[in-house]
Tab-separated table of C-alpha atoms in Angstrom:
chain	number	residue	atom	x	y	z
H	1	UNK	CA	0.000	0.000	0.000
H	2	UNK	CA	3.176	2.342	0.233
H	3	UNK	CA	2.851	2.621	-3.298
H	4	UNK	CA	0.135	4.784	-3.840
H	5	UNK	CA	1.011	7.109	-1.157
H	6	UNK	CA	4.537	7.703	-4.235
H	7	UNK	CA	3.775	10.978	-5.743
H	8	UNK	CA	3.670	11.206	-9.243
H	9	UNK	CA	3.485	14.299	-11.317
H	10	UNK	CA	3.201	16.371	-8.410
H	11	UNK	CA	0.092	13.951	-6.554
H	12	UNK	CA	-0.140	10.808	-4.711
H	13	UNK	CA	-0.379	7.689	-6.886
H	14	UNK	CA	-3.831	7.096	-4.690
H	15	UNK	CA	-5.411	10.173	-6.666
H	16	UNK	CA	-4.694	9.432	-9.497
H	17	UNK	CA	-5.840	6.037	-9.454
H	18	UNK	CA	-8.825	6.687	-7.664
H	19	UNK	CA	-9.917	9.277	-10.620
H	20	UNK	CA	-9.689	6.707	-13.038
H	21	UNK	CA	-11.788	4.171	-11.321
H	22	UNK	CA	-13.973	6.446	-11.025
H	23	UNK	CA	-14.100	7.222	-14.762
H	24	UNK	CA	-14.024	3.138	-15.572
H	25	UNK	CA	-17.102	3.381	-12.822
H	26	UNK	CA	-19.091	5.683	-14.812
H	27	UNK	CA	-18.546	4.121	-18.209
H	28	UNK	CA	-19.231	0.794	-16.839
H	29	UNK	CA	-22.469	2.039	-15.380
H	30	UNK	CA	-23.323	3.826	-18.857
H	31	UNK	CA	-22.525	1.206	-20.722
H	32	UNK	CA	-23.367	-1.555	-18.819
H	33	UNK	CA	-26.427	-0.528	-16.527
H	34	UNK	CA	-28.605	2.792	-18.506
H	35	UNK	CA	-27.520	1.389	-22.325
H	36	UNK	CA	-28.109	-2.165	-22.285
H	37	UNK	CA	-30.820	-2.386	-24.425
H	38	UNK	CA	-28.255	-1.889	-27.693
H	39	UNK	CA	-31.396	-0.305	-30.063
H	40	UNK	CA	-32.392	2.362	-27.659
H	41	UNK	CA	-31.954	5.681	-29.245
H	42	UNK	CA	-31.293	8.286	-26.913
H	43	UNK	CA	-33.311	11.466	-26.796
H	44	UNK	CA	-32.969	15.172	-26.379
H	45	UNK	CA	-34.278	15.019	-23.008
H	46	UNK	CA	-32.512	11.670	-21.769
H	47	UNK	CA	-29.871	13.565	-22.876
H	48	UNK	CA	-29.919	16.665	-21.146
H	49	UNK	CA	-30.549	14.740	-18.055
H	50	UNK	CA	-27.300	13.064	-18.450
H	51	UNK	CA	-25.628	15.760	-19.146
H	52	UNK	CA	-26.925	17.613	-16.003
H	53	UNK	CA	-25.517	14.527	-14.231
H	54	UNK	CA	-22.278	14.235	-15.453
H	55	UNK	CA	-21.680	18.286	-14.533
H	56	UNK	CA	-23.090	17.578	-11.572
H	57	UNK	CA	-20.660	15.066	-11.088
H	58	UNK	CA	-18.021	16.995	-12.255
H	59	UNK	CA	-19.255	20.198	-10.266
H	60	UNK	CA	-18.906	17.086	-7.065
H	61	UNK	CA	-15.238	16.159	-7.764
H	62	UNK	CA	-14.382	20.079	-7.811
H	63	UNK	CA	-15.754	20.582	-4.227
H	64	UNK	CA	-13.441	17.399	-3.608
H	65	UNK	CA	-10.792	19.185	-5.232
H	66	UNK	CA	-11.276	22.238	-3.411
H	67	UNK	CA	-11.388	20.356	0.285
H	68	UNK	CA	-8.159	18.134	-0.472
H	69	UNK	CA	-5.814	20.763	-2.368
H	70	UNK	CA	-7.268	24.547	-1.421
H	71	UNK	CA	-9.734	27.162	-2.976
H	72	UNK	CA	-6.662	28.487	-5.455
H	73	UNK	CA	-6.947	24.628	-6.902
H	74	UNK	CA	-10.619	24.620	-6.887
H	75	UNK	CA	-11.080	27.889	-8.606
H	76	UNK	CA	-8.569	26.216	-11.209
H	77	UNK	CA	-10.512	22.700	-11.897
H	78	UNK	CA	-13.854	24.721	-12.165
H	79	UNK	CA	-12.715	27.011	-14.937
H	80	UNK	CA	-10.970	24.345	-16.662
H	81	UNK	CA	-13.853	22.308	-16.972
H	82	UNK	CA	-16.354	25.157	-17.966
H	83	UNK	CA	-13.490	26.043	-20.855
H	84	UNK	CA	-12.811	22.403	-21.964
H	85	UNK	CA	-16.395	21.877	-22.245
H	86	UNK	CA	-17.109	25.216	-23.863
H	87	UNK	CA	-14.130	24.797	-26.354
H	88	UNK	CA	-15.408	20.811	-27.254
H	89	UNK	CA	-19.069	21.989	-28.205
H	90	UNK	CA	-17.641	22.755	-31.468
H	91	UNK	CA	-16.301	19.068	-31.760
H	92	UNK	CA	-19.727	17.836	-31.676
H	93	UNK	CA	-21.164	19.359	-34.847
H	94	UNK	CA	-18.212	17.839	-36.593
H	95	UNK	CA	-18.836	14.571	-34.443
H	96	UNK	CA	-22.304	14.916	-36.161
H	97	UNK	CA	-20.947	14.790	-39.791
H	98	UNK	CA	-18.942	11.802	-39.187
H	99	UNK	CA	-21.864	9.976	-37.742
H	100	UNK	CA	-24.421	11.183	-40.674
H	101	UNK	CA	-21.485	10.649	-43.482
H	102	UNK	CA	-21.145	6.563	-42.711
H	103	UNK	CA	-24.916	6.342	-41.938
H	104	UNK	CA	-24.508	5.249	-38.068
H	105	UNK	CA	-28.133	5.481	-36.714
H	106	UNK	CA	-29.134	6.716	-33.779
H	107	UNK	CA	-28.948	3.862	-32.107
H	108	UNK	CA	-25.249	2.818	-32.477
H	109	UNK	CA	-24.172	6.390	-32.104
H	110	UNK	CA	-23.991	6.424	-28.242
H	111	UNK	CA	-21.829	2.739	-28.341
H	112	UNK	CA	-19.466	4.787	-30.601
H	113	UNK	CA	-18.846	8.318	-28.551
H	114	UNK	CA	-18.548	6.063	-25.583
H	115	UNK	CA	-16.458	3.550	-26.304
H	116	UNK	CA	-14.415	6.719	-28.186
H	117	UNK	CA	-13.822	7.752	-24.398
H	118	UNK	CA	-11.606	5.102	-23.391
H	119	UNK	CA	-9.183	6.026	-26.519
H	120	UNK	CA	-9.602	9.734	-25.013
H	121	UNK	CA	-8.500	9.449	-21.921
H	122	UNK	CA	-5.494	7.605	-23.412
H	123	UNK	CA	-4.688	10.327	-25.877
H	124	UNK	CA	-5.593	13.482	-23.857
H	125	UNK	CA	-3.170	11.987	-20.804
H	126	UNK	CA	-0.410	11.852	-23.778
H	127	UNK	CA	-1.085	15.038	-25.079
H	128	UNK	CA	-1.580	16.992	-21.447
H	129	UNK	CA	1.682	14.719	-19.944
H	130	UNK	CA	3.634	16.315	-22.677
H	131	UNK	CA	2.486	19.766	-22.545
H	132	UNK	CA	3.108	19.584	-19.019
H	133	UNK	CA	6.456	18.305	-19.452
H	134	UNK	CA	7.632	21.339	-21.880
H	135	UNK	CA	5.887	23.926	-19.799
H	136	UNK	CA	7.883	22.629	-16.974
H	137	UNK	CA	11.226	22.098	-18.516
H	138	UNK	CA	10.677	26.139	-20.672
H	139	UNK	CA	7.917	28.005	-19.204
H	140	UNK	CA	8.837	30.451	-22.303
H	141	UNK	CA	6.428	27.165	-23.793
H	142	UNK	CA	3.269	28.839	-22.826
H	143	UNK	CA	4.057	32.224	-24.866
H	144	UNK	CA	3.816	29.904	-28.065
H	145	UNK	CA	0.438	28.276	-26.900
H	146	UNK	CA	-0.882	31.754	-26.280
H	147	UNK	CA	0.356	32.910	-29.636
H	148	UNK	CA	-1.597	29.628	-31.304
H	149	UNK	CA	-4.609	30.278	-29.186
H	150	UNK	CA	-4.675	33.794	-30.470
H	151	UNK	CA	-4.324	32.266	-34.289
H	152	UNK	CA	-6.847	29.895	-33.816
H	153	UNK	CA	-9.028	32.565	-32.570
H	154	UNK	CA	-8.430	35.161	-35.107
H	155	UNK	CA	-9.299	32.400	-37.484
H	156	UNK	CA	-12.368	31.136	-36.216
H	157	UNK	CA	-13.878	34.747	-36.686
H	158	UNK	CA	-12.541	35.462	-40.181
H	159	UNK	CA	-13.757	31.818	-41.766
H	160	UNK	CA	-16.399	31.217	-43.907
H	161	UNK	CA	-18.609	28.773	-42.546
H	162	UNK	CA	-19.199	25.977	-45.233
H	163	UNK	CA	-20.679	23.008	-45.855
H	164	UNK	CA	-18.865	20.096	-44.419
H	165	UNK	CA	-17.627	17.434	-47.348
H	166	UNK	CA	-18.592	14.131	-47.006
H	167	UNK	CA	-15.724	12.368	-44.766
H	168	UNK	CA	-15.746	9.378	-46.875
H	169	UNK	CA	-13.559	11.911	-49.372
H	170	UNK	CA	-11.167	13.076	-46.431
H	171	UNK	CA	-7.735	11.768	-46.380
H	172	UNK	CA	-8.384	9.834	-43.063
H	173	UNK	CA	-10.847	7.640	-44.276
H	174	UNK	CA	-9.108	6.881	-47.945
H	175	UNK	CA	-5.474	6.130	-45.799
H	176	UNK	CA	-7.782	4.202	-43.394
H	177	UNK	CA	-9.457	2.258	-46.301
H	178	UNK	CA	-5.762	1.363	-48.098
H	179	UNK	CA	-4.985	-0.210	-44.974
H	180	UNK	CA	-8.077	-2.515	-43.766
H	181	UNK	CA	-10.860	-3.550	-45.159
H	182	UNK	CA	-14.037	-1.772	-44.865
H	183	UNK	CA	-17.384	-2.843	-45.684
H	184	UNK	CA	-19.811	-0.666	-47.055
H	185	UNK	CA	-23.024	-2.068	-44.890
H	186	UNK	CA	-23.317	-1.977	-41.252
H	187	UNK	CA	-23.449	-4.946	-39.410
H	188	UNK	CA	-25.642	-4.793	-35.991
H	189	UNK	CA	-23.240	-2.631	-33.856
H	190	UNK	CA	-20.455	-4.914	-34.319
H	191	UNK	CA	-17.255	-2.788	-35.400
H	192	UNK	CA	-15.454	-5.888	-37.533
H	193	UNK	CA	-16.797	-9.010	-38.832
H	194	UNK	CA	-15.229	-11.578	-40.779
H	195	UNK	CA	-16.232	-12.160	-44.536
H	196	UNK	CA	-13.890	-13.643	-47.512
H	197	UNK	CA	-11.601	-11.593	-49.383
H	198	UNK	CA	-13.052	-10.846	-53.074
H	199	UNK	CA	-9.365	-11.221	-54.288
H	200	UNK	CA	-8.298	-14.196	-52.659
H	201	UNK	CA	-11.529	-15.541	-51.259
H	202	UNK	CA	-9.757	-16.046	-47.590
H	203	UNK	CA	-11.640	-14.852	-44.824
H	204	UNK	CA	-10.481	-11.969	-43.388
H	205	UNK	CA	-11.680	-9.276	-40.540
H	206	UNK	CA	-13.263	-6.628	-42.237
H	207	UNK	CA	-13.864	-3.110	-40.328
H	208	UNK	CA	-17.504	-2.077	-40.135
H	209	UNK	CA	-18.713	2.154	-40.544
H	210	UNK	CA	-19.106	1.950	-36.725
H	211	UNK	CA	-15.276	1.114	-36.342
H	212	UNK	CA	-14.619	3.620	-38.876
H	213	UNK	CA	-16.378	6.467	-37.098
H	214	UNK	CA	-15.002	5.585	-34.168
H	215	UNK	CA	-11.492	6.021	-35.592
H	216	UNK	CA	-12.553	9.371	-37.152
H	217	UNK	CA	-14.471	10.501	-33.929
H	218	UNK	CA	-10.803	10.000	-31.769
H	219	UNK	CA	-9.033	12.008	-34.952
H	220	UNK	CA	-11.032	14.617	-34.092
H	221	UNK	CA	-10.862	14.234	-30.751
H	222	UNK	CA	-7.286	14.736	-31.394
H	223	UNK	CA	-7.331	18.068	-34.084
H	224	UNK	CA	-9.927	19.713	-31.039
H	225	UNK	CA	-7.476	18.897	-28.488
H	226	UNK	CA	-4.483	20.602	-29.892
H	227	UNK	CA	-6.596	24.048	-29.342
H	228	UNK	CA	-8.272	22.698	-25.681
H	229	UNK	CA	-5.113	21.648	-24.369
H	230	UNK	CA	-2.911	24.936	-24.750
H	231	UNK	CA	-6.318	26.649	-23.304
H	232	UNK	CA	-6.284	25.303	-19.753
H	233	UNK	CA	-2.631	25.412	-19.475
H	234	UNK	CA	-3.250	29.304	-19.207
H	235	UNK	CA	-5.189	28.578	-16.262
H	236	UNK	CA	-3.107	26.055	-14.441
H	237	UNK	CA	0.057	24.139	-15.089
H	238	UNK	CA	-0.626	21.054	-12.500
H	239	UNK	CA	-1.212	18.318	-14.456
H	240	UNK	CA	-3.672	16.520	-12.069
H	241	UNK	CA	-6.429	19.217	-12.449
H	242	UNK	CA	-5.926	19.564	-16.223
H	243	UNK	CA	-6.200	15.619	-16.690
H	244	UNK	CA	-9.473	15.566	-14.610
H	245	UNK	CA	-10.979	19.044	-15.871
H	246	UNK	CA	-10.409	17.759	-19.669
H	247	UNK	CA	-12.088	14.159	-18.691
H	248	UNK	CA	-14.768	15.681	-16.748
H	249	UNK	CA	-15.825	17.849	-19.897
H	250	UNK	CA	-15.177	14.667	-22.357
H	251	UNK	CA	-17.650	12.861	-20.696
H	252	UNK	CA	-20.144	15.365	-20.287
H	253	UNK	CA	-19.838	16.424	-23.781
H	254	UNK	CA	-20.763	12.953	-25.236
H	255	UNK	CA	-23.895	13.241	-23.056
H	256	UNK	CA	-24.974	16.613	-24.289
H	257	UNK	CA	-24.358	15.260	-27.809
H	258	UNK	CA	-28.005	14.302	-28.668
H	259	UNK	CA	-29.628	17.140	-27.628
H	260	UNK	CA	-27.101	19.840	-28.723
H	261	UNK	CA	-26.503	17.930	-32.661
H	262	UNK	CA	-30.371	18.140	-32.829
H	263	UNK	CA	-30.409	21.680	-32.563
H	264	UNK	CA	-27.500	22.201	-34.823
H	265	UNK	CA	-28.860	25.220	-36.673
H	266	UNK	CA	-30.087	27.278	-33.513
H	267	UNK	CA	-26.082	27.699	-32.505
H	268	UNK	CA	-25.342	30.084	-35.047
H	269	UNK	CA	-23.155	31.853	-33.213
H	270	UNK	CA	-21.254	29.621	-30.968
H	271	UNK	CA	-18.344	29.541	-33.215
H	272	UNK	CA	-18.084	33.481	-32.401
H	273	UNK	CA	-18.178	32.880	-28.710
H	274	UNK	CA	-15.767	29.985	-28.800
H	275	UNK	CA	-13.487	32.169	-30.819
H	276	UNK	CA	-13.693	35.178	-28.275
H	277	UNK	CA	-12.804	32.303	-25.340
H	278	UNK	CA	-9.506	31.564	-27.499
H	279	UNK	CA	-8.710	35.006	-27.810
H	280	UNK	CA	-9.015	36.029	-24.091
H	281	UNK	CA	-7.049	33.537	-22.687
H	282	UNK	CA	-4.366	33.935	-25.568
H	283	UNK	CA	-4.634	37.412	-24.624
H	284	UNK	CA	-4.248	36.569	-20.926
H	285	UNK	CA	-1.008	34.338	-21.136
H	286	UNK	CA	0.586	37.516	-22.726
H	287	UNK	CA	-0.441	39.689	-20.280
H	288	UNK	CA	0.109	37.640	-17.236
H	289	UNK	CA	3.079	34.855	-18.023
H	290	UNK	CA	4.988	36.845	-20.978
H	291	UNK	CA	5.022	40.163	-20.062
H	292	UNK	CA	4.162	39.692	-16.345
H	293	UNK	CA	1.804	42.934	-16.139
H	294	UNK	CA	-1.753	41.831	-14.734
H	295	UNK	CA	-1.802	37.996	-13.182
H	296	UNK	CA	-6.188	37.575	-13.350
H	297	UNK	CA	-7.363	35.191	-10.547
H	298	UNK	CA	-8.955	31.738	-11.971
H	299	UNK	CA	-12.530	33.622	-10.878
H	300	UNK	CA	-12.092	36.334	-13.823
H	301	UNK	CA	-11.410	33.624	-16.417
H	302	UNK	CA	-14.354	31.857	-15.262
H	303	UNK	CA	-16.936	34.480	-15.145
H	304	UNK	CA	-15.402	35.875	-19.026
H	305	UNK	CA	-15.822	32.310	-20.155
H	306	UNK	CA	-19.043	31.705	-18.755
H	307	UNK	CA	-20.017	35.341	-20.025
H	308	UNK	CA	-19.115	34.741	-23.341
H	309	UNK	CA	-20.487	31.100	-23.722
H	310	UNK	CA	-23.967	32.258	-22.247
H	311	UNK	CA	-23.690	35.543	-24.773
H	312	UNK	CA	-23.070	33.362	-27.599
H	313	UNK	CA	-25.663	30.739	-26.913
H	314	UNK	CA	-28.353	33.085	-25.872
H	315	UNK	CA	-27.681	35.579	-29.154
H	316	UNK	CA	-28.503	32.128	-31.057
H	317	UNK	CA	-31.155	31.159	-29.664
H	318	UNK	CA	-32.429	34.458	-29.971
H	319	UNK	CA	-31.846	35.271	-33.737
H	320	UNK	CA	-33.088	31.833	-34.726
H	321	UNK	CA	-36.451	31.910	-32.160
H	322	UNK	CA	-39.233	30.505	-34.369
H	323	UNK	CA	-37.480	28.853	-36.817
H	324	UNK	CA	-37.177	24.945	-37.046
H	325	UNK	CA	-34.580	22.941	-37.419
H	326	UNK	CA	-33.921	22.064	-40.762
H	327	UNK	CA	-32.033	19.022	-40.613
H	328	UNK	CA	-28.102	20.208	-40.760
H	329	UNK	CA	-27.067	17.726	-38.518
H	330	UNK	CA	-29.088	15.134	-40.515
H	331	UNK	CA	-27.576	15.582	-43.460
H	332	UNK	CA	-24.374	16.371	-42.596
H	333	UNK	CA	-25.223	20.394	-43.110
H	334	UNK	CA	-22.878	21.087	-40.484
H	335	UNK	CA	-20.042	24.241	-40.107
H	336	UNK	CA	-16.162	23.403	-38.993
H	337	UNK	CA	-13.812	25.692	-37.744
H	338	UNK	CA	-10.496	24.078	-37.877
């Protein structure tokens, strides 16, 4: 039992561990316990309620974070989590292109974003160990995420918003299909099956859609993370409240995915919002780490994200009131910003 009193990267092996059974916990539960019924198609207000649960949850494990490590680490794991989940909303429009594109139905969707967790945690713990790792060994490190955040930003406002392509003609999915088989028809909610080879007429494992979009889903996971990452490490550089912040939103996001790629085309204006968010805290690395002028408490980045989030959603929802939606996340109708 020594062991996990060992600290590693700054906090007891014990915490660390204990976060991710918690996290195997709650996908075992969703997976296992609310989703067993495989062709139950999740709904805008099943949805929402899960999503209110997993903040909730996430709102629970800040309190804990706040009685074990001190308000200053509190404040840090709150804003974190309210800026990794703002900056991922965008992911899920894209999310809802891949989906649409191979023809996943409602049905299988939730098996894929979940089981797309597990290779998240995985990849954001790579990502955020590294980032933590340069920041520590050249704190001049955070200057260049600032200076991306303030690209990405800058960008976000000045694109066009188009019509996403169909991702069976991105790169991704023509390397993936040189590599593996990959069958044009689902099959149940398997992701491979075996079938003969056409050329040799040996049977082989073929990849189904819902492997492919789960390979796609975890790209993108991947592209969105680049610009969530460098985010929170303007709001804290312990790695232990980034990991959990970023995981915390992950999981919450995938539950607000049904309700929020239903009503696609009422978020007009999100992309602006999220842009602002990029821009501020850009902004605020130069101000506080480079030049070392004005060092903002976590509290001010968390009210200006909330405050631009709300502004964003709520000047939607306004400028679309009355209208329906018109399918864009059906058919795939559905903006990108990266």
């Amino acid at each position: 039992m020594e062991f996990f009193t060992y600290e590693w990267l700054g906090k007891p092996v014990w915490m660390w561990a204990g976060f991710h059974a918690l996290v195997a916990g709650l996908l075992a539960f969703d997976l296992g316990l609310l989703h067993r019924d495989k062709n139950h198609e999740i709904g805008v207000k099943e949805s929402l309620l899960l999503t209110a649960f997993y903040f909730t949850l996430g709102l629970a494990f800040g309190g804990w974070v706040w009685w074990m490590l001190g308000p200053q680490a509190g404040q840090e794991y709150v804003t974190g989590l309210v800026i990794e989940k703002s900056l991922s909303m965008d992911n899920v429009f894209v999310i809802a292109v891949i989906l649409t594109s191979l023809g996943v139905p409602r049905a299988a969707q939730h098996r894929v974003l979940v089981w797309g967790i597990l290779a998240a945690v995985l990849l954001r713990g790579l990502m955020i160990g590294l980032g933590s790792a340069l920041v520590q060994q050249a704190h001049w490190v955070l200057s260049v995420f600032a200076v991306f955040l303030l690209f990405i930003g800058l960008k976000m406002l000045i694109s066009k918003e188009d019509e996403a392509k169909d991702v069976r003609d991105g790169a991704a999915f023509r390397l993936l299909k040189r590599l593996v088989p990959i069958t044009d028809e689902l099959h149940g909610q398997h992701f491979t099956v075996r079938k003969a080879d056409p050329k040799t007429g040996k049977t082989v494992r073929w990849l189904t859609p819902l492997a492919v979009a789960l390979v796609l889903v975890n790209v993108a996971d991947v592209i969105f993370a680049v610009d969530s990452v460098p985010a929170i490490f303007a709001i804290t550089t312990d790695p232990f409240i980034v990991y959990t912040s970023n995981i915390f939103a992950i999981l919450g996001l995938r539950a607000l995915y049904f309700a929020l790629a239903a009503m696609v085309d009422r978020f007009a204006y999100l992309k602006t919002a999220l842009a602002f968010i990029l821009l501020f805290i850009g902004a605020k690395i130069i101000v506080a780490d480079t030049f070392d002028l004005v060092h903002l408490p976590p509290w001010v980045s968390l009210a200006v994200t909330v405050f631009l989030l709300a502004g964003g959603i709520g000047y939607s929802l306004w400028r679309t009131r009355g209208a329906t939606d018109t399918g864009g996340a059906a058919h795939g109708k559905v903006a990108t910003s990266t």
